[in-house]
Amino acid sequence: MRHANSTGTDVTRVLVTGVRGKTGLPLATSLVARQGVEVRGGSSDPSTVDIAGVHPVAFSWDEPAGWAAATDGIDAVYVVRPDRADAPELVGALVAGTPPSTRVVLLSDKDGGHPGSDYPAGWAPSVERVVRGSGRPWTILRPGWFMQVFTDPRFYAHQIADAGELPFPSGDAALAWIDACDIAAVAERALVEDGHAGRTYQLSGPESLSLPRTAELLSAAVGHPVIHRDLTIDEAVAGTEGFERDLNRLTFERVRAGGFAEVTDTVAQVTGTAPKSLRDFLSANAQALRRTGR
Ligand SMILES: NC(=O)c1ccc[n+]([C@@H]2O[C@H](COP(=O)([O-])OP(=O)(O)OC[C@H]3O[C@@H](n4cnc5c(N)ncnc54)[C@H](OP(=O)(O)O)[C@@H]3O)[C@@H](O)[C@H]2O)c1
């Protein structure tokens, strides 16, 4: 459904949760560039949202009382899954409060496609299930690991820039790293164009790379050697606890079993443009790779 704005022009209203995040930011930026699309940028701290053309709105998973204001009159919502145990209930409640014809695009991940009803293996499928059962037109995105983990200080940016190493428990497995901007490009189509309802998209970058090969590409991009250090899964999850630890353990087990190696052509099929390679991503983000702010 489209709405008339104050000047009588038809608009499509889209709520982007996690608008400051890796996919939310490029998604909001490309949506506002579209004619007739009004973007609400959801953040737990909306005063920090400064994206040209985007209307900041308060959206926190911890404050359900604020959701109605964020979802009032929307036509589509981009749901960045909160990685916490109660995500199935939270996502279900959020979607249930949207207008009945709202297009719902869920950012899930590869784990959503693994069968499992036990904890934590059944968690990602449960979040997907509530969206599929919501009665709204839905699209589910299942990307692999984001290339942005190499530039994000919460992941590997410091180790790459400062220690020259990439500590990652891959065994001999490869990963088809994907640029989060390519996920955003798919989400953009699913939110405002027809033909994506009821689809579950497996998303990957254009090639599957071993960790030693990934480290070689990082070395070339940062201008000093970066060595892959293979960790045990226990080492990789050290310092985390509870749900986060269980989920990380499961994810790394699936990495080691090759669950993140598959290359798909979905990004190109949906957007008409091939996904970016890791080499492209690294050359476009060379500065961020070299400076970690430490
Ligand atoms: N990183 C990967 O490689 C990868 C791969 C596949 C799937 N995924 C999935 O993608 C999703 C996003 O992960 P990410 O690491 O890329 O994070 P991200 O989108 O870069 O950042 C998370 C977002 O969550 C928002 N947020 C934090 N606390 C919040 C709260 N209480 N209520 C509402 N929003 C809150 C943050 O915005 P504010 O601080 O502005 O609220 C931020 O924009 C996760 O479900 C993850 O499992 C990630």
Tab-separated table of C-alpha atoms and ligand atoms in Angstrom:
chain	number	residue	atom	x	y	z
A	1	MET	CA	0.000	0.000	0.000
A	2	ARG	CA	1.203	3.502	-0.697
A	3	HIS	CA	0.320	6.670	1.169
A	4	ALA	CA	-0.051	10.294	0.158
A	5	ASN	CA	2.426	12.660	1.828
A	6	SER	CA	1.729	16.310	2.756
A	7	THR	CA	2.054	17.403	-0.881
A	8	GLY	CA	-0.391	14.731	-2.089
A	9	THR	CA	2.339	12.593	-3.711
A	10	ASP	CA	2.260	8.804	-3.274
A	11	VAL	CA	4.946	7.494	-0.936
A	12	THR	CA	6.088	4.099	0.269
A	13	ARG	CA	7.114	4.192	3.914
A	14	VAL	CA	9.924	1.891	4.974
A	15	LEU	CA	11.231	1.300	8.491
A	16	VAL	CA	14.884	0.224	8.513
A	17	THR	CA	15.863	-1.216	11.889
A	18	GLY	CA	19.569	-1.127	12.741
A	19	VAL	CA	19.958	1.838	10.408
A	20	ARG	CA	23.471	2.619	11.645
A	21	GLY	CA	24.596	-0.977	11.069
A	22	LYS	CA	26.508	-2.736	8.311
A	23	THR	CA	23.492	-3.398	6.080
A	24	GLY	CA	21.069	-0.801	7.498
A	25	LEU	CA	23.199	2.198	6.526
A	26	PRO	CA	23.755	1.330	2.847
A	27	LEU	CA	20.140	0.191	2.599
A	28	ALA	CA	18.720	3.450	3.967
A	29	THR	CA	21.079	5.459	1.773
A	30	SER	CA	19.912	3.737	-1.404
A	31	LEU	CA	16.227	3.754	-0.433
A	32	VAL	CA	16.153	7.549	0.071
A	33	ALA	CA	17.586	7.976	-3.405
A	34	ARG	CA	14.455	6.325	-4.828
A	35	GLN	CA	11.559	8.477	-5.929
A	36	GLY	CA	8.556	8.215	-3.606
A	37	VAL	CA	10.197	6.289	-0.770
A	38	GLU	CA	10.136	7.666	2.768
A	39	VAL	CA	12.679	6.083	5.105
A	40	ARG	CA	12.461	5.826	8.877
A	41	GLY	CA	15.829	4.980	10.329
A	42	GLY	CA	15.471	2.939	13.512
A	43	SER	CA	18.105	3.195	16.202
A	44	SER	CA	18.227	2.657	19.931
A	45	ASP	CA	19.772	6.152	19.978
A	46	PRO	CA	18.049	8.095	17.182
A	47	SER	CA	19.973	11.286	18.042
A	48	THR	CA	23.012	9.611	16.456
A	49	VAL	CA	21.298	8.964	13.115
A	50	ASP	CA	22.508	11.508	10.584
A	51	ILE	CA	21.754	10.145	7.130
A	52	ALA	CA	20.576	12.655	4.524
A	53	GLY	CA	16.865	12.227	3.821
A	54	VAL	CA	16.292	9.599	6.545
A	55	HIS	CA	13.865	10.323	9.397
A	56	PRO	CA	15.428	9.044	12.625
A	57	VAL	CA	13.046	7.069	14.853
A	58	ALA	CA	13.502	5.445	18.238
A	59	PHE	CA	13.640	1.694	17.850
A	60	SER	CA	15.021	-0.555	20.549
A	61	TRP	CA	14.398	-4.261	21.025
A	62	ASP	CA	14.451	-3.472	24.737
A	63	GLU	CA	11.549	-1.020	24.517
A	64	PRO	CA	8.546	-2.611	22.801
A	65	ALA	CA	6.375	0.292	23.974
A	66	GLY	CA	8.093	2.469	21.372
A	67	TRP	CA	7.528	0.144	18.402
A	68	ALA	CA	4.024	1.370	17.509
A	69	ALA	CA	5.302	4.871	16.772
A	70	ALA	CA	8.048	3.457	14.541
A	71	THR	CA	5.755	1.097	12.605
A	72	ASP	CA	2.684	3.316	12.354
A	73	GLY	CA	1.522	3.460	8.717
A	74	ILE	CA	4.560	1.690	7.258
A	75	ASP	CA	4.480	-0.318	4.013
A	76	ALA	CA	7.674	-2.280	4.581
A	77	VAL	CA	10.108	-3.107	7.346
A	78	TYR	CA	13.705	-4.318	7.290
A	79	VAL	CA	14.273	-6.431	10.379
A	80	VAL	CA	17.876	-6.835	11.504
A	81	ARG	CA	17.599	-9.927	13.665
A	82	PRO	CA	18.731	-9.248	17.230
A	83	ASP	CA	21.220	-11.960	18.187
A	84	ARG	CA	19.704	-12.842	21.537
A	85	ALA	CA	17.809	-15.861	22.841
A	86	ASP	CA	14.404	-14.154	22.820
A	87	ALA	CA	14.660	-13.046	19.179
A	88	PRO	CA	11.811	-15.318	17.993
A	89	GLU	CA	9.405	-13.689	20.456
A	90	LEU	CA	10.687	-10.154	19.821
A	91	VAL	CA	10.592	-10.397	16.036
A	92	GLY	CA	7.167	-12.074	16.162
A	93	ALA	CA	5.768	-9.286	18.342
A	94	LEU	CA	7.264	-6.533	16.196
A	95	VAL	CA	5.868	-7.956	12.967
A	96	ALA	CA	2.461	-8.643	14.543
A	97	GLY	CA	2.199	-4.916	15.307
A	98	THR	CA	2.760	-3.802	11.703
A	99	PRO	CA	-0.096	-3.055	9.284
A	100	PRO	CA	-1.306	-6.400	7.777
A	101	SER	CA	0.047	-5.754	4.269
A	102	THR	CA	3.525	-4.706	5.426
A	103	ARG	CA	6.367	-6.293	3.468
A	104	VAL	CA	8.750	-7.866	5.943
A	105	VAL	CA	12.370	-8.456	4.976
A	106	LEU	CA	14.319	-10.392	7.609
A	107	LEU	CA	18.096	-10.386	7.827
A	108	SER	CA	18.763	-13.967	8.917
A	109	ASP	CA	21.890	-15.983	8.132
A	110	LYS	CA	22.994	-19.383	6.831
A	111	ASP	CA	22.015	-21.003	10.139
A	112	GLY	CA	18.372	-20.321	9.305
A	113	GLY	CA	18.614	-23.010	6.652
A	114	HIS	CA	19.984	-25.731	8.912
A	115	PRO	CA	17.350	-28.076	10.225
A	116	GLY	CA	17.214	-28.083	13.995
A	117	SER	CA	14.718	-27.668	16.731
A	118	ASP	CA	17.081	-27.934	19.687
A	119	TYR	CA	18.980	-25.065	21.290
A	120	PRO	CA	20.860	-23.250	19.858
A	121	ALA	CA	20.561	-25.023	16.476
A	122	GLY	CA	16.837	-24.292	16.297
A	123	TRP	CA	17.131	-20.608	17.148
A	124	ALA	CA	17.740	-19.101	13.687
A	125	PRO	CA	15.075	-21.321	12.052
A	126	SER	CA	12.621	-20.206	14.785
A	127	VAL	CA	13.120	-16.540	13.958
A	128	GLU	CA	12.503	-17.294	10.285
A	129	ARG	CA	9.415	-19.348	11.164
A	130	VAL	CA	7.685	-16.482	12.969
A	131	VAL	CA	8.217	-14.253	9.948
A	132	ARG	CA	6.890	-16.901	7.538
A	133	GLY	CA	3.870	-17.413	9.760
A	134	SER	CA	3.152	-13.721	10.227
A	135	GLY	CA	0.582	-13.419	7.463
A	136	ARG	CA	2.646	-10.559	5.960
A	137	PRO	CA	4.394	-10.804	2.592
A	138	TRP	CA	7.911	-11.816	3.655
A	139	THR	CA	11.378	-12.231	2.214
A	140	ILE	CA	14.220	-13.870	4.117
A	141	LEU	CA	17.876	-13.097	3.487
A	142	ARG	CA	20.477	-15.711	4.415
A	143	PRO	CA	23.919	-14.234	3.860
A	144	GLY	CA	27.253	-15.723	4.821
A	145	TRP	CA	29.996	-13.817	6.651
A	146	PHE	CA	30.242	-10.106	5.863
A	147	MET	CA	33.483	-8.662	4.422
A	148	GLN	CA	32.948	-5.792	6.876
A	149	VAL	CA	34.263	-8.018	9.697
A	150	PHE	CA	37.726	-7.058	8.400
A	151	THR	CA	37.114	-3.337	8.974
A	152	ASP	CA	34.935	-3.536	12.109
A	153	PRO	CA	36.891	-2.975	15.353
A	154	ARG	CA	34.444	-5.357	17.101
A	155	PHE	CA	35.712	-8.170	14.867
A	156	TYR	CA	39.147	-8.419	13.196
A	157	ALA	CA	40.176	-4.845	12.313
A	158	HIS	CA	42.660	-4.427	15.184
A	159	GLN	CA	44.314	-7.810	14.777
A	160	ILE	CA	44.755	-7.268	11.039
A	161	ALA	CA	46.135	-3.733	11.275
A	162	ASP	CA	48.110	-3.990	14.507
A	163	ALA	CA	49.158	-7.639	14.926
A	164	GLY	CA	49.215	-8.673	11.265
A	165	GLU	CA	47.117	-11.727	11.908
A	166	LEU	CA	43.691	-13.113	11.186
A	167	PRO	CA	42.728	-15.471	14.040
A	168	PHE	CA	39.876	-17.599	12.720
A	169	PRO	CA	38.878	-21.238	13.431
A	170	SER	CA	38.221	-22.368	9.880
A	171	GLY	CA	40.150	-25.651	9.709
A	172	ASP	CA	40.567	-26.140	5.967
A	173	ALA	CA	37.161	-24.678	5.149
A	174	ALA	CA	36.547	-21.772	2.780
A	175	LEU	CA	34.042	-18.915	3.070
A	176	ALA	CA	32.227	-17.001	0.346
A	177	TRP	CA	32.570	-13.581	2.081
A	178	ILE	CA	29.902	-11.086	1.037
A	179	ASP	CA	29.948	-7.281	1.024
A	180	ALA	CA	27.106	-6.049	3.277
A	181	CYS	CA	26.301	-3.463	0.584
A	182	ASP	CA	25.272	-6.338	-1.705
A	183	ILE	CA	22.927	-7.647	0.979
A	184	ALA	CA	21.480	-4.144	1.272
A	185	ALA	CA	20.966	-4.016	-2.498
A	186	VAL	CA	18.917	-7.223	-2.360
A	187	ALA	CA	16.954	-5.965	0.658
A	188	GLU	CA	16.177	-2.719	-1.169
A	189	ARG	CA	14.495	-4.605	-4.039
A	190	ALA	CA	12.589	-6.905	-1.697
A	191	LEU	CA	11.241	-3.969	0.315
A	192	VAL	CA	9.906	-1.841	-2.523
A	193	GLU	CA	9.590	-4.018	-5.644
A	194	ASP	CA	7.203	-6.849	-6.497
A	195	GLY	CA	8.259	-10.453	-7.029
A	196	HIS	CA	10.154	-11.196	-3.818
A	197	ALA	CA	7.373	-12.281	-1.459
A	198	GLY	CA	7.732	-15.832	-0.167
A	199	ARG	CA	11.373	-16.051	-1.275
A	200	THR	CA	14.326	-17.124	0.843
A	201	TYR	CA	17.539	-15.812	-0.647
A	202	GLN	CA	20.884	-17.525	-0.036
A	203	LEU	CA	23.395	-14.727	-0.493
A	204	SER	CA	27.142	-14.933	-1.034
A	205	GLY	CA	30.030	-13.107	-2.585
A	206	PRO	CA	31.430	-14.196	-5.968
A	207	GLU	CA	34.067	-16.672	-4.752
A	208	SER	CA	34.854	-19.019	-1.941
A	209	LEU	CA	38.213	-18.325	-0.292
A	210	SER	CA	40.302	-20.289	2.197
A	211	LEU	CA	41.504	-18.326	5.212
A	212	PRO	CA	45.163	-18.428	4.076
A	213	ARG	CA	44.052	-16.979	0.705
A	214	THR	CA	41.911	-14.385	2.495
A	215	ALA	CA	44.960	-13.410	4.573
A	216	GLU	CA	47.044	-13.040	1.380
A	217	LEU	CA	44.489	-10.612	-0.037
A	218	LEU	CA	44.441	-8.712	3.269
A	219	SER	CA	48.259	-8.533	3.213
A	220	ALA	CA	48.236	-6.961	-0.230
A	221	ALA	CA	45.573	-4.457	0.832
A	222	VAL	CA	47.153	-3.309	4.113
A	223	GLY	CA	50.715	-3.310	2.814
A	224	HIS	CA	52.186	-5.632	5.471
A	225	PRO	CA	51.994	-9.392	6.044
A	226	VAL	CA	48.770	-10.725	7.547
A	227	ILE	CA	48.924	-14.368	8.604
A	228	HIS	CA	45.951	-16.638	9.166
A	229	ARG	CA	46.105	-18.215	12.636
A	230	ASP	CA	43.802	-21.206	12.884
A	231	LEU	CA	42.198	-21.351	16.333
A	232	THR	CA	40.373	-24.123	18.071
A	233	ILE	CA	36.704	-23.327	18.535
A	234	ASP	CA	37.282	-23.128	22.307
A	235	GLU	CA	39.901	-20.449	21.713
A	236	ALA	CA	37.624	-18.576	19.331
A	237	VAL	CA	34.694	-18.384	21.764
A	238	ALA	CA	36.827	-17.560	24.820
A	239	GLY	CA	35.630	-14.387	26.503
A	240	THR	CA	31.998	-14.855	25.511
A	241	GLU	CA	29.315	-16.530	27.556
A	242	GLY	CA	25.711	-17.699	27.556
A	243	PHE	CA	23.721	-17.431	24.359
A	244	GLU	CA	26.434	-15.523	22.502
A	245	ARG	CA	28.973	-18.261	23.267
A	246	ASP	CA	26.590	-21.060	22.239
A	247	LEU	CA	25.712	-19.307	18.992
A	248	ASN	CA	29.332	-18.506	18.135
A	249	ARG	CA	30.344	-22.110	18.811
A	250	LEU	CA	27.597	-23.411	16.532
A	251	THR	CA	28.508	-20.942	13.803
A	252	PHE	CA	32.198	-21.898	13.870
A	253	GLU	CA	31.306	-25.590	13.809
A	254	ARG	CA	29.309	-24.885	10.659
A	255	VAL	CA	32.136	-22.863	9.180
A	256	ARG	CA	34.459	-25.856	9.713
A	257	ALA	CA	31.913	-28.177	8.100
A	258	GLY	CA	31.943	-25.984	4.978
A	259	GLY	CA	28.544	-24.416	5.628
A	260	PHE	CA	29.677	-20.947	4.533
A	261	ALA	CA	31.511	-21.941	1.353
A	262	GLU	CA	28.637	-22.041	-1.113
A	263	VAL	CA	28.699	-19.460	-3.923
A	264	THR	CA	25.266	-18.447	-5.206
A	265	ASP	CA	24.244	-16.159	-8.048
A	266	THR	CA	21.345	-14.635	-6.092
A	267	VAL	CA	22.781	-11.119	-5.721
A	268	ALA	CA	23.207	-10.850	-9.496
A	269	GLN	CA	19.797	-12.438	-10.144
A	270	VAL	CA	17.986	-9.997	-7.863
A	271	THR	CA	19.947	-6.787	-8.475
A	272	GLY	CA	21.294	-7.274	-12.007
A	273	THR	CA	24.822	-6.582	-10.724
A	274	ALA	CA	27.473	-9.113	-9.733
A	275	PRO	CA	28.431	-9.105	-6.043
A	276	LYS	CA	31.697	-7.417	-5.158
A	277	SER	CA	34.816	-9.504	-4.756
A	278	LEU	CA	36.923	-9.377	-1.603
A	279	ARG	CA	39.684	-7.723	-3.626
A	280	ASP	CA	37.239	-4.946	-4.679
A	281	PHE	CA	36.042	-4.511	-1.114
A	282	LEU	CA	39.563	-4.324	0.291
A	283	SER	CA	40.737	-1.765	-2.225
A	284	ALA	CA	37.651	0.399	-1.595
A	285	ASN	CA	38.242	0.194	2.175
A	286	ALA	CA	42.031	0.414	2.276
A	287	GLN	CA	42.050	3.397	4.630
A	288	ALA	CA	39.717	1.799	7.154
A	289	LEU	CA	41.868	-1.336	7.067
A	290	ARG	CA	45.062	0.521	7.844
A	291	ARG	CA	43.765	2.835	10.569
A	292	THR	CA	42.054	1.152	13.496
A	293	GLY	CA	41.897	4.233	15.701
A	294	ARG	CA	44.052	2.690	18.406
B	1	LIG	N1	28.522	-9.863	10.656
B	1	LIG	C1	28.374	-10.942	9.889
B	1	LIG	O1	29.310	-11.445	9.270
B	1	LIG	C2	26.991	-11.534	9.726
B	1	LIG	C3	26.803	-12.578	8.803
B	1	LIG	C4	25.520	-13.095	8.608
B	1	LIG	C5	24.464	-12.580	9.346
B	1	LIG	N2	24.697	-11.599	10.249
B	1	LIG	C6	23.553	-11.113	11.034
B	1	LIG	O2	23.323	-9.755	10.736
B	1	LIG	C7	22.753	-9.128	11.870
B	1	LIG	C8	23.503	-7.853	12.157
B	1	LIG	O3	24.784	-8.159	12.650
B	1	LIG	P1	26.011	-7.155	12.493
B	1	LIG	O4	27.113	-7.675	13.300
B	1	LIG	O5	26.254	-6.898	11.051
B	1	LIG	O6	25.477	-5.846	13.207
B	1	LIG	P2	25.219	-4.395	12.615
B	1	LIG	O7	24.025	-4.389	11.714
B	1	LIG	O8	26.474	-3.802	12.071
B	1	LIG	O9	24.883	-3.639	13.940
B	1	LIG	C9	23.815	-4.039	14.762
B	1	LIG	C10	22.731	-2.980	14.777
B	1	LIG	O10	21.868	-3.305	15.862
B	1	LIG	C11	21.457	-2.073	16.443
B	1	LIG	N3	21.157	-2.283	17.852
B	1	LIG	C12	22.000	-2.486	18.877
B	1	LIG	N4	21.318	-2.626	20.021
B	1	LIG	C13	20.015	-2.490	19.697
B	1	LIG	C14	18.803	-2.539	20.437
B	1	LIG	N5	18.790	-2.769	21.750
B	1	LIG	N6	17.637	-2.360	19.778
B	1	LIG	C15	17.605	-2.132	18.451
B	1	LIG	N7	18.720	-2.083	17.688
B	1	LIG	C16	19.904	-2.261	18.310
B	1	LIG	C17	22.602	-1.127	16.291
B	1	LIG	O11	22.102	0.171	16.097
B	1	LIG	P3	21.910	1.269	17.232
B	1	LIG	O12	23.113	1.191	18.141
B	1	LIG	O13	21.841	2.540	16.444
B	1	LIG	O14	20.629	0.909	17.896
B	1	LIG	C18	23.251	-1.594	14.990
B	1	LIG	O15	22.800	-0.815	13.924
B	1	LIG	C19	22.779	-10.156	13.005
B	1	LIG	O16	21.540	-10.803	13.101
B	1	LIG	C20	23.826	-11.139	12.528
B	1	LIG	O17	23.647	-12.454	13.036
B	1	LIG	C21	25.913	-11.050	10.448
